[in-house]
PDB file of C-alpha atoms and ligand atoms in Angstrom:
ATOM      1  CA  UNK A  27       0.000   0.000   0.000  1.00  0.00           C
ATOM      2  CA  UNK A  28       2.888   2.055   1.301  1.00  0.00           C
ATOM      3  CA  UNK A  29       4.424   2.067  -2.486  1.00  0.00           C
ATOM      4  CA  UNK A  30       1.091   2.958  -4.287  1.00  0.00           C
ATOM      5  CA  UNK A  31       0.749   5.678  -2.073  1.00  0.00           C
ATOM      6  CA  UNK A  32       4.035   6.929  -2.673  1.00  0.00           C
ATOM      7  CA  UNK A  33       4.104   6.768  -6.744  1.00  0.00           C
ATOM      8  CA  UNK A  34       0.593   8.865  -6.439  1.00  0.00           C
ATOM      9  CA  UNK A  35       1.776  11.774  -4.042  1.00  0.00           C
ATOM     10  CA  UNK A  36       4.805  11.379  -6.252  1.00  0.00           C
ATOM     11  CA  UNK A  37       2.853  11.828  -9.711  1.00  0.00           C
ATOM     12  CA  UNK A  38       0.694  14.622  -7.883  1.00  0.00           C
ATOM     13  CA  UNK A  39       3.972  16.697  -6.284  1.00  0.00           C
ATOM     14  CA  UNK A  40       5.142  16.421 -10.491  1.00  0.00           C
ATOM     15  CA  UNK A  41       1.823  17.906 -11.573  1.00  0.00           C
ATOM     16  CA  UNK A  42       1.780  21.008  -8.983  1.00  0.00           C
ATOM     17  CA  UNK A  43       5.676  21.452 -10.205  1.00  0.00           C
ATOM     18  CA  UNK A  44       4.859  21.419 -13.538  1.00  0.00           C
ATOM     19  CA  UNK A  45       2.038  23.083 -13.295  1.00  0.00           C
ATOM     20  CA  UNK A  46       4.143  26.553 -11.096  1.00  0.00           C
ATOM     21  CA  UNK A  47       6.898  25.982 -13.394  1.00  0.00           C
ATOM     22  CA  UNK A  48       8.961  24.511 -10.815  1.00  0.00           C
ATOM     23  CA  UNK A  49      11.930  22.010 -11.194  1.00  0.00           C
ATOM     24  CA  UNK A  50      10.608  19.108  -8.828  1.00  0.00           C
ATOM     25  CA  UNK A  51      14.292  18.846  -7.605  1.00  0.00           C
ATOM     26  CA  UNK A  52      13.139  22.134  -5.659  1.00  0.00           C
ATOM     27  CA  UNK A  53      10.794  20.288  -3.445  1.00  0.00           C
ATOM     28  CA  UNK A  54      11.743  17.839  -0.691  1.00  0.00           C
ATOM     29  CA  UNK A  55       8.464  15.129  -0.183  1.00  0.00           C
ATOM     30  CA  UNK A  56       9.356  14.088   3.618  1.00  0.00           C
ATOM     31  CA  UNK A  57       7.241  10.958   5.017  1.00  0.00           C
ATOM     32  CA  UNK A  58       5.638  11.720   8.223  1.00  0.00           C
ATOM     33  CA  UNK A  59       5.531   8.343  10.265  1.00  0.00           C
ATOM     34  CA  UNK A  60       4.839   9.239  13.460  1.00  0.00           C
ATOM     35  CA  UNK A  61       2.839   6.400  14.903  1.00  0.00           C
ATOM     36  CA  UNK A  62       3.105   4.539  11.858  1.00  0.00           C
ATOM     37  CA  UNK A  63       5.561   0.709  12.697  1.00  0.00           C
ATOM     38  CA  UNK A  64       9.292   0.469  11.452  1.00  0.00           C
ATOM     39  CA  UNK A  65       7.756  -2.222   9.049  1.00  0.00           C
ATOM     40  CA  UNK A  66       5.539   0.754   7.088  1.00  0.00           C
ATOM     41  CA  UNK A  67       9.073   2.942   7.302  1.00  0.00           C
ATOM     42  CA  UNK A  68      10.979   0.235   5.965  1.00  0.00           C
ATOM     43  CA  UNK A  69       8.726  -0.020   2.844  1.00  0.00           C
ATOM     44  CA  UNK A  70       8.775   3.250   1.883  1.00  0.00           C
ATOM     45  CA  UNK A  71      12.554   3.436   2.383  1.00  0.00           C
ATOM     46  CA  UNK A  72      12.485   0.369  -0.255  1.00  0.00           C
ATOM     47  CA  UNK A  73      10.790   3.115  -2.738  1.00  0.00           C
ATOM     48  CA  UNK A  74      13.318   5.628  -2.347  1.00  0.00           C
ATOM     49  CA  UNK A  75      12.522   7.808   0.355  1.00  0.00           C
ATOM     50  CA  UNK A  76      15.022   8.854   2.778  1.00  0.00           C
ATOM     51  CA  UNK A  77      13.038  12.223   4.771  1.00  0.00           C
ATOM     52  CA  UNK A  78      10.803  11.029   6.860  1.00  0.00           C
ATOM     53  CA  UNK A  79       9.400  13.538   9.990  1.00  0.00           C
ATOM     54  CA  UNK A  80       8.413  12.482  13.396  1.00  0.00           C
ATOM     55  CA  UNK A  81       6.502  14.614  16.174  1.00  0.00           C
ATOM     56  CA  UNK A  82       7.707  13.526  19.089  1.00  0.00           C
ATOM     57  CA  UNK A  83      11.331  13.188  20.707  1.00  0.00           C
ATOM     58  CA  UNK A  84      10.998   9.634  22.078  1.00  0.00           C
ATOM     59  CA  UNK A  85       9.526   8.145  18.572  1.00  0.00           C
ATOM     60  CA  UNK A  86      12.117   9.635  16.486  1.00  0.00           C
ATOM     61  CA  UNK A  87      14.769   8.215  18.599  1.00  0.00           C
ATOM     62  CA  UNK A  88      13.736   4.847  18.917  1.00  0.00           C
ATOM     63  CA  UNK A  89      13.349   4.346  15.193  1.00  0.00           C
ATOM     64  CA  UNK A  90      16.574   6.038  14.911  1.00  0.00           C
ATOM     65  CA  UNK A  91      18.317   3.405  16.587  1.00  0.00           C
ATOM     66  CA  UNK A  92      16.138   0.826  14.439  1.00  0.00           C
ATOM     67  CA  UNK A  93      16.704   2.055  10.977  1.00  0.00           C
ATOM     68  CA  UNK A  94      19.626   2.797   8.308  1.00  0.00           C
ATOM     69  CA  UNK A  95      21.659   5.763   9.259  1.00  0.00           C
ATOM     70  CA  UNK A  96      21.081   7.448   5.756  1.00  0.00           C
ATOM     71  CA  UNK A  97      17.462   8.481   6.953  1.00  0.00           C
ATOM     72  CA  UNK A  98      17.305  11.885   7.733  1.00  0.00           C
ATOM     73  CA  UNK A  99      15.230  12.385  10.504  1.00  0.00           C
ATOM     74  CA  UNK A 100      13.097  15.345  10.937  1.00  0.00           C
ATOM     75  CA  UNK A 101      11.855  17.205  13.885  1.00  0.00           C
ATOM     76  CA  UNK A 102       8.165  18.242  12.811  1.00  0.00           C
ATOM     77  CA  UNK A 103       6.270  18.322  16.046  1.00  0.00           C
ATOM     78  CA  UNK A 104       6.304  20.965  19.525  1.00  0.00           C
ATOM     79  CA  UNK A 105       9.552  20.382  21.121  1.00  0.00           C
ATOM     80  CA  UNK A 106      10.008  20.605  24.686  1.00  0.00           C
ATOM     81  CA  UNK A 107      13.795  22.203  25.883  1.00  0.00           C
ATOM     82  CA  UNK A 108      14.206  19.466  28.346  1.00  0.00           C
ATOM     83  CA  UNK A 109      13.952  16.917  25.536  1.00  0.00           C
ATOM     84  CA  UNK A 110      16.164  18.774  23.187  1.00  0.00           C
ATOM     85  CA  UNK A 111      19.331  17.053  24.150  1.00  0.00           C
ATOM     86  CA  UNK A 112      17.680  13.816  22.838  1.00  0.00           C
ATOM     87  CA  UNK A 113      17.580  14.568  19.403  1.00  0.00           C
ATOM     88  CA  UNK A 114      20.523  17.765  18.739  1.00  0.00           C
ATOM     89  CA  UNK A 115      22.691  15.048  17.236  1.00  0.00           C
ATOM     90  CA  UNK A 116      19.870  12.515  15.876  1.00  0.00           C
ATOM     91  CA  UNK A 117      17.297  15.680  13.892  1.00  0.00           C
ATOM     92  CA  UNK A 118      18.470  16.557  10.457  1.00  0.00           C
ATOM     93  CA  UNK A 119      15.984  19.567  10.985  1.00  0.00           C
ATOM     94  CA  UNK A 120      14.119  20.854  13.864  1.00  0.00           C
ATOM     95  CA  UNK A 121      10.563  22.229  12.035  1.00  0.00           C
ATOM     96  CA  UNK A 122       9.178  23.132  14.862  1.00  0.00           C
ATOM     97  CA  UNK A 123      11.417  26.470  16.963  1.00  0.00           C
ATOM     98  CA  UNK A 124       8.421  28.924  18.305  1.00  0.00           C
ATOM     99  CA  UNK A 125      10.144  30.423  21.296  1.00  0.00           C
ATOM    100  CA  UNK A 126      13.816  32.263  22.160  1.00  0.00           C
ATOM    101  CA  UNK A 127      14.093  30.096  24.987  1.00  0.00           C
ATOM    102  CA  UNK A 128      13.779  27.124  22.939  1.00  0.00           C
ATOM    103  CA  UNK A 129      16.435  28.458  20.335  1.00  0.00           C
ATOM    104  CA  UNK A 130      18.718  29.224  23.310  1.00  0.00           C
ATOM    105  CA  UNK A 131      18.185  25.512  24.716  1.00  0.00           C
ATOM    106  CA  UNK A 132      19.314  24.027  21.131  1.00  0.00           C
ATOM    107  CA  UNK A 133      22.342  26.764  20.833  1.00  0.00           C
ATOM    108  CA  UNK A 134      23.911  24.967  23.777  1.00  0.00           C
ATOM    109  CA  UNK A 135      22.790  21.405  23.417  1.00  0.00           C
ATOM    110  CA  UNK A 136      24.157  22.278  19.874  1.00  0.00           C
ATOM    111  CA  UNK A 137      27.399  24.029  21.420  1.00  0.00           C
ATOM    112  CA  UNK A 138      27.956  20.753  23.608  1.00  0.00           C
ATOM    113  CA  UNK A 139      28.335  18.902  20.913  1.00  0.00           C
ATOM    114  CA  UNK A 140      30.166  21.230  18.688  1.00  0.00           C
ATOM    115  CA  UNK A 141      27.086  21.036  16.047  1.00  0.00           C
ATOM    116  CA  UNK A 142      25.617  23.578  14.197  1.00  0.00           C
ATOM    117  CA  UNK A 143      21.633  22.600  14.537  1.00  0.00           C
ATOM    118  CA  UNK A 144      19.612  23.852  11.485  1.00  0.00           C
ATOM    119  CA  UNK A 145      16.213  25.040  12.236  1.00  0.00           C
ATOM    120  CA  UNK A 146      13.176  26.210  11.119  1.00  0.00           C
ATOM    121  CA  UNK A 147      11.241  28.927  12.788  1.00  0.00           C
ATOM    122  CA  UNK A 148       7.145  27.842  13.112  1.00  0.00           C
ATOM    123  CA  UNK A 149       4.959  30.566  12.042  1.00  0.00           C
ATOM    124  CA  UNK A 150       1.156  30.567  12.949  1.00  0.00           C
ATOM    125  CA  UNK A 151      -0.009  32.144  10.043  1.00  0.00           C
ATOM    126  CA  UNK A 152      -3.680  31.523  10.485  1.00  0.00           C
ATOM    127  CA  UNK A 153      -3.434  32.558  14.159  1.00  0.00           C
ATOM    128  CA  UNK A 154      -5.505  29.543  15.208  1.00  0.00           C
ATOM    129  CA  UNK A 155      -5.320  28.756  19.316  1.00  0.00           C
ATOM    130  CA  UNK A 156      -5.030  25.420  18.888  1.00  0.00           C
ATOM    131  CA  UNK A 157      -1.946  25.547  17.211  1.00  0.00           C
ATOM    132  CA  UNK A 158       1.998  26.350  18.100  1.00  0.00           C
ATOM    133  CA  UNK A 159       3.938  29.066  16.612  1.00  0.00           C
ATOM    134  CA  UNK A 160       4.781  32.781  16.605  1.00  0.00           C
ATOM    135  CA  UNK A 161       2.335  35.229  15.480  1.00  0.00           C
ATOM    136  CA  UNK A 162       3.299  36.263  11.977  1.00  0.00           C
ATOM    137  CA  UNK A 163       3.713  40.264  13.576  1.00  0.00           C
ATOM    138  CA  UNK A 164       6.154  38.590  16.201  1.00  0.00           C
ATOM    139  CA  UNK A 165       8.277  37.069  13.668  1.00  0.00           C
ATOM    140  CA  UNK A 166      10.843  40.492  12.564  1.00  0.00           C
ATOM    141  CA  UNK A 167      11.698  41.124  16.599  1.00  0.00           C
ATOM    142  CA  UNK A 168      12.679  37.222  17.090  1.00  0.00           C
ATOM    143  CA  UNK A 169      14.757  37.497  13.827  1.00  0.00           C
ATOM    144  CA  UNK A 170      16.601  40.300  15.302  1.00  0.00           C
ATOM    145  CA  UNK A 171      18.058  37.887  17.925  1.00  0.00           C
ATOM    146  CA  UNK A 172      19.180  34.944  15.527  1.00  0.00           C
ATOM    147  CA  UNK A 173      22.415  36.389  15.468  1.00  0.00           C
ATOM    148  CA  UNK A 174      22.718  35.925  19.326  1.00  0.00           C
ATOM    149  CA  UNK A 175      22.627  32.112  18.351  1.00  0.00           C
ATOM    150  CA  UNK A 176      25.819  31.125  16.825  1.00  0.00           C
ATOM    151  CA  UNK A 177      25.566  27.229  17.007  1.00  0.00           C
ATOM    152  CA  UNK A 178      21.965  27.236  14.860  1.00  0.00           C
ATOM    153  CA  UNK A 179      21.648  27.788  11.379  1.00  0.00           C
ATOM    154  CA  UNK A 180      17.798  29.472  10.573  1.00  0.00           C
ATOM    155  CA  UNK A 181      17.111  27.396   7.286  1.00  0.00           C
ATOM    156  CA  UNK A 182      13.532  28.810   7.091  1.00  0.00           C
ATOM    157  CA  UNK A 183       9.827  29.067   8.044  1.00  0.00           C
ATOM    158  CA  UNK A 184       7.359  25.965   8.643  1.00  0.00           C
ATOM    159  CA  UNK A 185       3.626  26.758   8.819  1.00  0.00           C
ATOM    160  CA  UNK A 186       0.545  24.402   9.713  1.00  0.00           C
ATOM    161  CA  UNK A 187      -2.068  25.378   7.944  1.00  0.00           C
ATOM    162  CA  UNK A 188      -5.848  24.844   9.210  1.00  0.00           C
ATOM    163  CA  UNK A 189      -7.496  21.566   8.935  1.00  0.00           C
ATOM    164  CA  UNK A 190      -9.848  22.219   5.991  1.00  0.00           C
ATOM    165  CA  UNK A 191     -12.011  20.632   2.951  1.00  0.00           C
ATOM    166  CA  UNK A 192     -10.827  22.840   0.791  1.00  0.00           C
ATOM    167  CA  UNK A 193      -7.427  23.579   0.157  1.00  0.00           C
ATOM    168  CA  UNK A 194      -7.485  26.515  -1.585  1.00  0.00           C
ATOM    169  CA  UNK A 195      -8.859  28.598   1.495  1.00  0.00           C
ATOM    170  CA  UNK A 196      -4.783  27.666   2.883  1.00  0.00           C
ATOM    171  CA  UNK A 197      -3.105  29.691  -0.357  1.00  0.00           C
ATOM    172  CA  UNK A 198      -3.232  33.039   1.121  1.00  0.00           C
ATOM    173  CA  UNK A 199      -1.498  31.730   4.213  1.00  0.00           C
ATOM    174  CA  UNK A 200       1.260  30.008   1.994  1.00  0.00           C
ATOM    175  CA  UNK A 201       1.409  32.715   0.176  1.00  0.00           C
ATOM    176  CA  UNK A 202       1.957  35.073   2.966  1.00  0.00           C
ATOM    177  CA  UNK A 203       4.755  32.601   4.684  1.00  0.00           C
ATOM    178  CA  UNK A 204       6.498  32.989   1.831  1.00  0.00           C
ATOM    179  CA  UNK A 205       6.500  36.628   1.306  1.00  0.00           C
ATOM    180  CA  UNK A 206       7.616  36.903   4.993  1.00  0.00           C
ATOM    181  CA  UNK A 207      10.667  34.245   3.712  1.00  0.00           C
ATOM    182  CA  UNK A 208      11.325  36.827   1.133  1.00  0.00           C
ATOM    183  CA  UNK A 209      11.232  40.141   3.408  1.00  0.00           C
ATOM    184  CA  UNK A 210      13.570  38.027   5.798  1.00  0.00           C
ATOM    185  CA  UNK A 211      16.159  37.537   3.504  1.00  0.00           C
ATOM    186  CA  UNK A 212      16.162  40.522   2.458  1.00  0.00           C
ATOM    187  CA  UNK A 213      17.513  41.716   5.964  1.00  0.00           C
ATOM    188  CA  UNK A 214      20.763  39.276   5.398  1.00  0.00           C
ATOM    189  CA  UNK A 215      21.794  37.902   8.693  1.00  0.00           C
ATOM    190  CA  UNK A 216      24.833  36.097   9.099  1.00  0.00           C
ATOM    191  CA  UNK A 217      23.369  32.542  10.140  1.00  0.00           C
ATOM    192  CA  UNK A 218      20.310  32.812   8.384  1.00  0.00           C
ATOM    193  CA  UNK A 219      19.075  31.504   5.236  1.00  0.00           C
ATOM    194  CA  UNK A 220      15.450  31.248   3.978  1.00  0.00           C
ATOM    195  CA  UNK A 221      15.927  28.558   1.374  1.00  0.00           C
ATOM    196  CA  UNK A 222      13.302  26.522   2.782  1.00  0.00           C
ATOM    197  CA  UNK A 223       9.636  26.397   3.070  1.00  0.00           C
ATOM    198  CA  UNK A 224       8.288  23.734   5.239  1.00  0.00           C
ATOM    199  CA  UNK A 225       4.404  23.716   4.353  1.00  0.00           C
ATOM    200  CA  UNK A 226       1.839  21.648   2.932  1.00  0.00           C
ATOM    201  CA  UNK A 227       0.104  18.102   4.149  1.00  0.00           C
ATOM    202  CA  UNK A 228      -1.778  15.579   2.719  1.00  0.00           C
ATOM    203  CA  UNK A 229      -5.113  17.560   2.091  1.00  0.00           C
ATOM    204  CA  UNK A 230      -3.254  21.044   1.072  1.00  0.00           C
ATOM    205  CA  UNK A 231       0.182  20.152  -0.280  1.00  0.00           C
ATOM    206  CA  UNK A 232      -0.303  20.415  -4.258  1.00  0.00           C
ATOM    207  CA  UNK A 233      -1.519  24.400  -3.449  1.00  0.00           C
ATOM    208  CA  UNK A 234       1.881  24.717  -1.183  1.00  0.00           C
ATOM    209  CA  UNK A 235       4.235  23.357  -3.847  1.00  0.00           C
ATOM    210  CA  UNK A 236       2.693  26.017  -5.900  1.00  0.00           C
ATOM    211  CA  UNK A 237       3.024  28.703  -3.574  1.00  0.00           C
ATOM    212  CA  UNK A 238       6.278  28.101  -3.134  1.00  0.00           C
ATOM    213  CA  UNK A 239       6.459  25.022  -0.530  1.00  0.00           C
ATOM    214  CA  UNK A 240      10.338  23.409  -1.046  1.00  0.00           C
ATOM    215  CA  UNK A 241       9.167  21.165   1.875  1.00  0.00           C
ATOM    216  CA  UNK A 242       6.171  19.246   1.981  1.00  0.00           C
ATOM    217  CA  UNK A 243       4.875  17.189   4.916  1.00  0.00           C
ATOM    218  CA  UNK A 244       2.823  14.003   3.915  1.00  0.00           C
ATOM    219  CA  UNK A 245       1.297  11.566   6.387  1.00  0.00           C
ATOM    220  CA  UNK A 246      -1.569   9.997   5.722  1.00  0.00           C
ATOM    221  CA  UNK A 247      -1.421  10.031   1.886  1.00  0.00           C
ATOM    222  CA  UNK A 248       1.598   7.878   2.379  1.00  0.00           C
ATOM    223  CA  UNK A 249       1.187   5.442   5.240  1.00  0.00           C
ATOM    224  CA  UNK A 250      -2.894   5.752   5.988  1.00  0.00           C
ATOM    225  CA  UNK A 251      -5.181   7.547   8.459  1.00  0.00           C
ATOM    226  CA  UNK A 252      -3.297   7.684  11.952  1.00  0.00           C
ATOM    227  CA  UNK A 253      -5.044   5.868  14.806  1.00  0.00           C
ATOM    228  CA  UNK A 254      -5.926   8.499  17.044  1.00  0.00           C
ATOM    229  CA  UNK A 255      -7.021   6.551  20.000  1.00  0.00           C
ATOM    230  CA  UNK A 256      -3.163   5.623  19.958  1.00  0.00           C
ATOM    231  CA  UNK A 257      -2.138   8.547  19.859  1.00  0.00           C
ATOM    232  CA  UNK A 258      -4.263  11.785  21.577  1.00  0.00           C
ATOM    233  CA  UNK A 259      -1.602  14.870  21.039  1.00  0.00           C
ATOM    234  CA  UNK A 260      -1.715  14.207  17.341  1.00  0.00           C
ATOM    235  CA  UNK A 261      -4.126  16.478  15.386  1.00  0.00           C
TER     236      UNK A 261
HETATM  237  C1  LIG B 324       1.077  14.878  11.341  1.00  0.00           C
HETATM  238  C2  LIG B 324       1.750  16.033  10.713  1.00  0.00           C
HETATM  239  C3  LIG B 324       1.846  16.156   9.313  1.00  0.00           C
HETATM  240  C4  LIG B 324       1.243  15.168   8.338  1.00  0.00           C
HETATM  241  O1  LIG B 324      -0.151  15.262   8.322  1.00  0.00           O
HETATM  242  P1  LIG B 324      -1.051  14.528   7.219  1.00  0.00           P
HETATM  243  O2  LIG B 324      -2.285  15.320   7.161  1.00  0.00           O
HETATM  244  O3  LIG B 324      -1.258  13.132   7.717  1.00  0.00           O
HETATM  245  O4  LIG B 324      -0.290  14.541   5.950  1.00  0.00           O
HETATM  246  C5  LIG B 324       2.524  17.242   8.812  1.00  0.00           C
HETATM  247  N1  LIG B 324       3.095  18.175   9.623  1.00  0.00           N
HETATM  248  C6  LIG B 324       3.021  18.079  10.957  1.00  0.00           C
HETATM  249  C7  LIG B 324       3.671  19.136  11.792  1.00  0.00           C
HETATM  250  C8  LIG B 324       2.355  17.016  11.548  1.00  0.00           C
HETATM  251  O5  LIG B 324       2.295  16.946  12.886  1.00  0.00           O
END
């Protein structure tokens, strides 16, 4: 099922490329498996796929230590500082930075290990409660600081878009990410670099790749609804 799945978000990430006039080298597909068995992850590593994202600290590590060390693992979900030191050295990419504090707890779990952590800074840009983030108005003043961070590279801005029938209703928000990517970079801070856009999921990611998205976050379209009774702090 896994490798169906795969070949039809693949032929659907081509068509939104092709149909923005982007090269599909430009856009990253990473797996979300979080609750999904090693056995699932294992297939779709047979197809090719070597991102996959995880939400939470202790999952990511555990299948860390089960599967081949050319996965890049992703930090997608809310990160807590205390758990930071777990995953510094194990996280590709932490998504998922909404807070100084947190930045300042993976500059020196990052410093410890004489790492340069590469983040992403989580912008709420449909300022829904529910959800983690800063408030797109917050985002210039927290920029401001990077520079006080010298063991984390800022790779870019990762949004979560509202749960919705109707994907189009999430451009504007893409849209707006990635003008506020653009007026970033424009400021040109030492250790930051917008080249990446971490937006889209299964029900919005076509309209993401063609606003821009060079990250996009797939879960169920890949491995199948989640079990939520599992698994209560996933949306
Ligand atoms: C679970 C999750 C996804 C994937 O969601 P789907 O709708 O299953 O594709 C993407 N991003 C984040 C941050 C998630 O927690």
């Amino acid at each position: 099922m896994v490798t169906e799945n795969l070949e039809e978000v693949e032929e659907k990430i081509q068509a939104a490329c092709n149909r923005s006039g982007r090269k599909r080298e430009e856009v990253t597909l990473i797996a979300v498996s979080k609750t999904k068995p090693v056995s699932m992850i294992k297939e779709a590593y047979g197809a090719g796929i070597r991102v996959f994202g995880e939400n939470k600290v202790q999952e990511l590590t555990e299948k860390y230590d089960q599967l081949p060390s050319d996965i890049q693992w992703q930090m997608i979900g809310h990160l807590q500082r205390n758990k930071v030191k777990y995953i510094i050295d194990k996280a590709e990419l932490i998504h998922s930075v909404d807070s100084l504090r947190l930045l300042e707890t993976i500059d020196r779990e990052a410093a410890k290990k004489q790492l340069k952590a590469k983040v992403l800074l989580e912008v709420n840009m449909a300022r829904e409660d529910t959800k983690f983030g800063l408030m797109p108005e917050e985002v210039m003043k927290f920029i401001d600081k990077v520079p006080e961070y010298p063991h984390v590279l800022l790779e870019g801005l990762m949004t979560i878009a509202p749960n919705t029938e109707d994907p189009e209703t999430n451009r504007q928000f893409f849209c707006a990410l990635r003008k506020l990517s653009v007026d970033i970079a424009d400021k040109n801070i030492d250790n930051i670099h917008m080249g990446v856009l971490s937006m889209g999921m299964t029900n919005d990611y076509e309209v993401a790749i063609e606003e821009g998205a060079t990250m996009v976050r797939v879960g169920t379209g890949i491995f199948g609804k989640r079990n939520y009774a599992l698994d209560k702090n996933t949306r």
